[in-house]
């Protein structure tokens, strides 16, 4: 079974969606046994809407850079590291739900183009996200929380 997604594996290049690979129909990604997503793995895959990260431990630099349809991503408890600009360059308001309070983020919050990073009050995500941070407790109170019924209890 596949445990690593290699560098540039599904990348549409670094600068535009009109590069050599022309991946335009990849909408849903499910990674049940993948533990490592390497650098630029899904870079510029603008059609990705849904990502299930299973037990991913590491997300490389620019892994989901410019995935413009991506909106909500749950980073599993198994994830220990998110690389620089892993979720940057997106035009959609990406929300990251970080389940491990010790997940380490490379770079600065300026490398995250999304709307919010949701995690525990005392977490590495909070230190990284600064003004884009909201705690799970506060998020669960929102009426428009898409995960209210199925989001893990904290």
Tab-separated table of C-alpha atoms in Angstrom:
chain	number	residue	atom	x	y	z
A	1	UNK	CA	0.000	0.000	0.000
A	2	UNK	CA	1.051	3.602	-0.557
A	3	UNK	CA	2.479	5.322	2.538
A	4	UNK	CA	4.154	8.348	0.920
A	5	UNK	CA	2.975	10.845	-1.695
A	6	UNK	CA	6.163	11.903	-3.473
A	7	UNK	CA	7.290	15.422	-4.343
A	8	UNK	CA	5.215	16.859	-7.220
A	9	UNK	CA	3.231	13.597	-7.517
A	10	UNK	CA	-0.033	15.305	-8.503
A	11	UNK	CA	1.322	18.810	-8.984
A	12	UNK	CA	0.165	21.022	-11.793
A	13	UNK	CA	3.472	22.874	-11.739
A	14	UNK	CA	4.504	25.861	-9.686
A	15	UNK	CA	3.195	28.853	-11.592
A	16	UNK	CA	-0.085	28.079	-13.315
A	17	UNK	CA	-2.730	25.476	-13.990
A	18	UNK	CA	-1.623	25.236	-17.618
A	19	UNK	CA	1.513	23.217	-16.971
A	20	UNK	CA	2.706	19.829	-18.164
A	21	UNK	CA	0.487	17.597	-16.015
A	22	UNK	CA	-2.974	19.072	-16.648
A	23	UNK	CA	-4.668	17.455	-13.652
A	24	UNK	CA	-8.085	19.115	-13.609
A	25	UNK	CA	-10.549	16.510	-12.338
A	26	UNK	CA	-9.013	15.516	-8.997
A	27	UNK	CA	-11.770	16.581	-6.586
A	28	UNK	CA	-11.571	14.228	-3.599
A	29	UNK	CA	-8.484	12.795	-1.913
A	30	UNK	CA	-8.618	10.012	0.692
A	31	UNK	CA	-5.349	8.936	2.297
A	32	UNK	CA	-6.077	6.129	4.717
A	33	UNK	CA	-2.566	4.686	5.052
A	34	UNK	CA	-0.435	7.608	3.882
A	35	UNK	CA	1.879	8.962	6.563
A	36	UNK	CA	3.909	11.487	4.525
A	37	UNK	CA	2.805	14.033	1.934
A	38	UNK	CA	5.982	15.452	0.422
A	39	UNK	CA	6.695	18.929	-0.957
A	40	UNK	CA	4.460	20.252	-3.757
A	41	UNK	CA	2.519	16.958	-3.865
A	42	UNK	CA	-0.811	18.574	-4.880
A	43	UNK	CA	0.458	22.060	-5.768
A	44	UNK	CA	-1.896	23.954	-8.110
A	45	UNK	CA	-4.548	21.227	-8.171
A	46	UNK	CA	-7.348	23.750	-8.311
A	47	UNK	CA	-10.115	21.146	-8.538
A	48	UNK	CA	-9.516	19.541	-5.103
A	49	UNK	CA	-12.548	20.139	-2.884
A	50	UNK	CA	-12.156	17.503	-0.183
A	51	UNK	CA	-9.135	15.990	1.572
A	52	UNK	CA	-9.237	13.142	4.105
A	53	UNK	CA	-5.805	12.873	5.694
A	54	UNK	CA	-6.337	9.647	7.674
A	55	UNK	CA	-3.179	9.171	9.759
A	56	UNK	CA	-0.841	11.595	7.981
A	57	UNK	CA	2.169	12.555	10.118
A	58	UNK	CA	3.912	15.117	7.884
A	59	UNK	CA	2.620	17.567	5.283
A	60	UNK	CA	5.411	18.998	3.126
A	61	UNK	CA	6.149	22.520	1.957
A	62	UNK	CA	3.612	23.844	-0.576
A	63	UNK	CA	1.807	20.472	-0.494
A	64	UNK	CA	-1.652	21.994	-1.119
A	65	UNK	CA	-0.499	25.358	-2.434
A	66	UNK	CA	-3.072	27.022	-4.703
A	67	UNK	CA	-5.750	24.338	-4.268
A	68	UNK	CA	-8.432	26.955	-4.782
A	69	UNK	CA	-11.539	24.827	-4.207
A	70	UNK	CA	-10.365	23.463	-0.842
A	71	UNK	CA	-12.408	24.829	2.080
A	72	UNK	CA	-12.216	22.698	5.250
A	73	UNK	CA	-9.325	20.424	6.200
A	74	UNK	CA	-9.129	18.357	9.378
A	75	UNK	CA	-5.496	17.842	10.342
A	76	UNK	CA	-5.489	14.518	12.277
A	77	UNK	CA	-4.007	13.959	15.729
A	78	UNK	CA	-1.250	11.933	14.063
A	79	UNK	CA	0.070	15.004	12.210
A	80	UNK	CA	3.272	16.340	13.763
A	81	UNK	CA	4.434	18.778	11.076
A	82	UNK	CA	2.942	21.121	8.468
A	83	UNK	CA	5.484	22.576	6.043
A	84	UNK	CA	5.938	26.137	4.900
A	85	UNK	CA	3.107	27.473	2.736
A	86	UNK	CA	1.397	24.062	2.747
A	87	UNK	CA	-2.010	25.760	2.506
A	88	UNK	CA	-0.994	29.082	0.917
A	89	UNK	CA	-1.965	30.619	-2.385
A	90	UNK	CA	-5.618	29.574	-2.082
A	91	UNK	CA	-8.429	31.896	-3.096
A	92	UNK	CA	-11.031	29.993	-1.039
A	93	UNK	CA	-11.378	30.676	2.676
A	94	UNK	CA	-9.668	27.506	3.875
A	95	UNK	CA	-10.284	26.523	7.485
A	96	UNK	CA	-7.790	24.157	9.130
A	97	UNK	CA	-9.004	22.089	12.080
A	98	UNK	CA	-5.847	20.987	13.918
A	99	UNK	CA	-6.565	18.058	16.276
A	100	UNK	CA	-3.045	17.740	17.712
A	101	UNK	CA	-2.071	20.667	19.962
A	102	UNK	CA	1.607	19.894	19.287
A	103	UNK	CA	1.496	19.990	15.479
A	104	UNK	CA	4.445	22.123	14.403
A	105	UNK	CA	3.964	24.738	11.663
A	106	UNK	CA	6.879	25.839	9.479
A	107	UNK	CA	6.987	29.475	8.312
A	108	UNK	CA	4.658	32.261	9.444
A	109	UNK	CA	0.912	32.838	9.370
A	110	UNK	CA	1.531	34.950	6.248
A	111	UNK	CA	2.212	31.595	4.553
A	112	UNK	CA	-1.429	30.598	5.214
A	113	UNK	CA	-3.928	32.209	2.853
A	114	UNK	CA	-6.975	30.734	4.554
A	115	UNK	CA	-9.514	32.266	6.842
A	116	UNK	CA	-8.944	30.461	10.142
A	117	UNK	CA	-6.955	27.864	12.008
A	118	UNK	CA	-9.040	26.147	14.680
A	119	UNK	CA	-7.351	24.254	17.515
A	120	UNK	CA	-6.843	24.105	21.272
A	121	UNK	CA	-6.337	27.321	23.243
A	122	UNK	CA	-2.835	26.298	24.331
A	123	UNK	CA	-1.393	24.871	21.132
A	124	UNK	CA	1.331	25.371	18.576
A	125	UNK	CA	-1.451	26.267	16.119
A	126	UNK	CA	-2.417	29.220	18.284
A	127	UNK	CA	1.162	30.444	18.420
A	128	UNK	CA	1.434	30.151	14.640
A	129	UNK	CA	-1.950	31.532	13.645
A	130	UNK	CA	-2.129	34.642	15.868
A	131	UNK	CA	-5.103	36.690	14.595
A	132	UNK	CA	-6.404	33.878	12.367
A	133	UNK	CA	-6.735	31.587	15.372
A	134	UNK	CA	-9.992	30.533	17.030
A	135	UNK	CA	-10.323	27.935	19.757
A	136	UNK	CA	-12.400	24.770	19.340
A	137	UNK	CA	-14.631	25.845	22.205
A	138	UNK	CA	-15.487	29.142	20.557
A	139	UNK	CA	-15.877	27.522	17.152
A	140	UNK	CA	-18.328	24.894	18.420
A	141	UNK	CA	-20.604	27.730	19.610
A	142	UNK	CA	-21.046	29.115	16.088
A	143	UNK	CA	-24.366	28.343	14.436
A	144	UNK	CA	-22.775	28.009	11.007
A	145	UNK	CA	-20.262	25.380	12.165
A	146	UNK	CA	-20.374	22.706	9.431
A	147	UNK	CA	-18.873	20.131	11.842
A	148	UNK	CA	-21.146	20.795	14.820
A	149	UNK	CA	-22.724	17.328	14.816
A	150	UNK	CA	-19.781	15.273	13.588
A	151	UNK	CA	-16.801	17.209	14.848
A	152	UNK	CA	-14.780	15.359	17.506
A	153	UNK	CA	-15.590	16.143	21.131
A	154	UNK	CA	-13.005	18.100	23.082
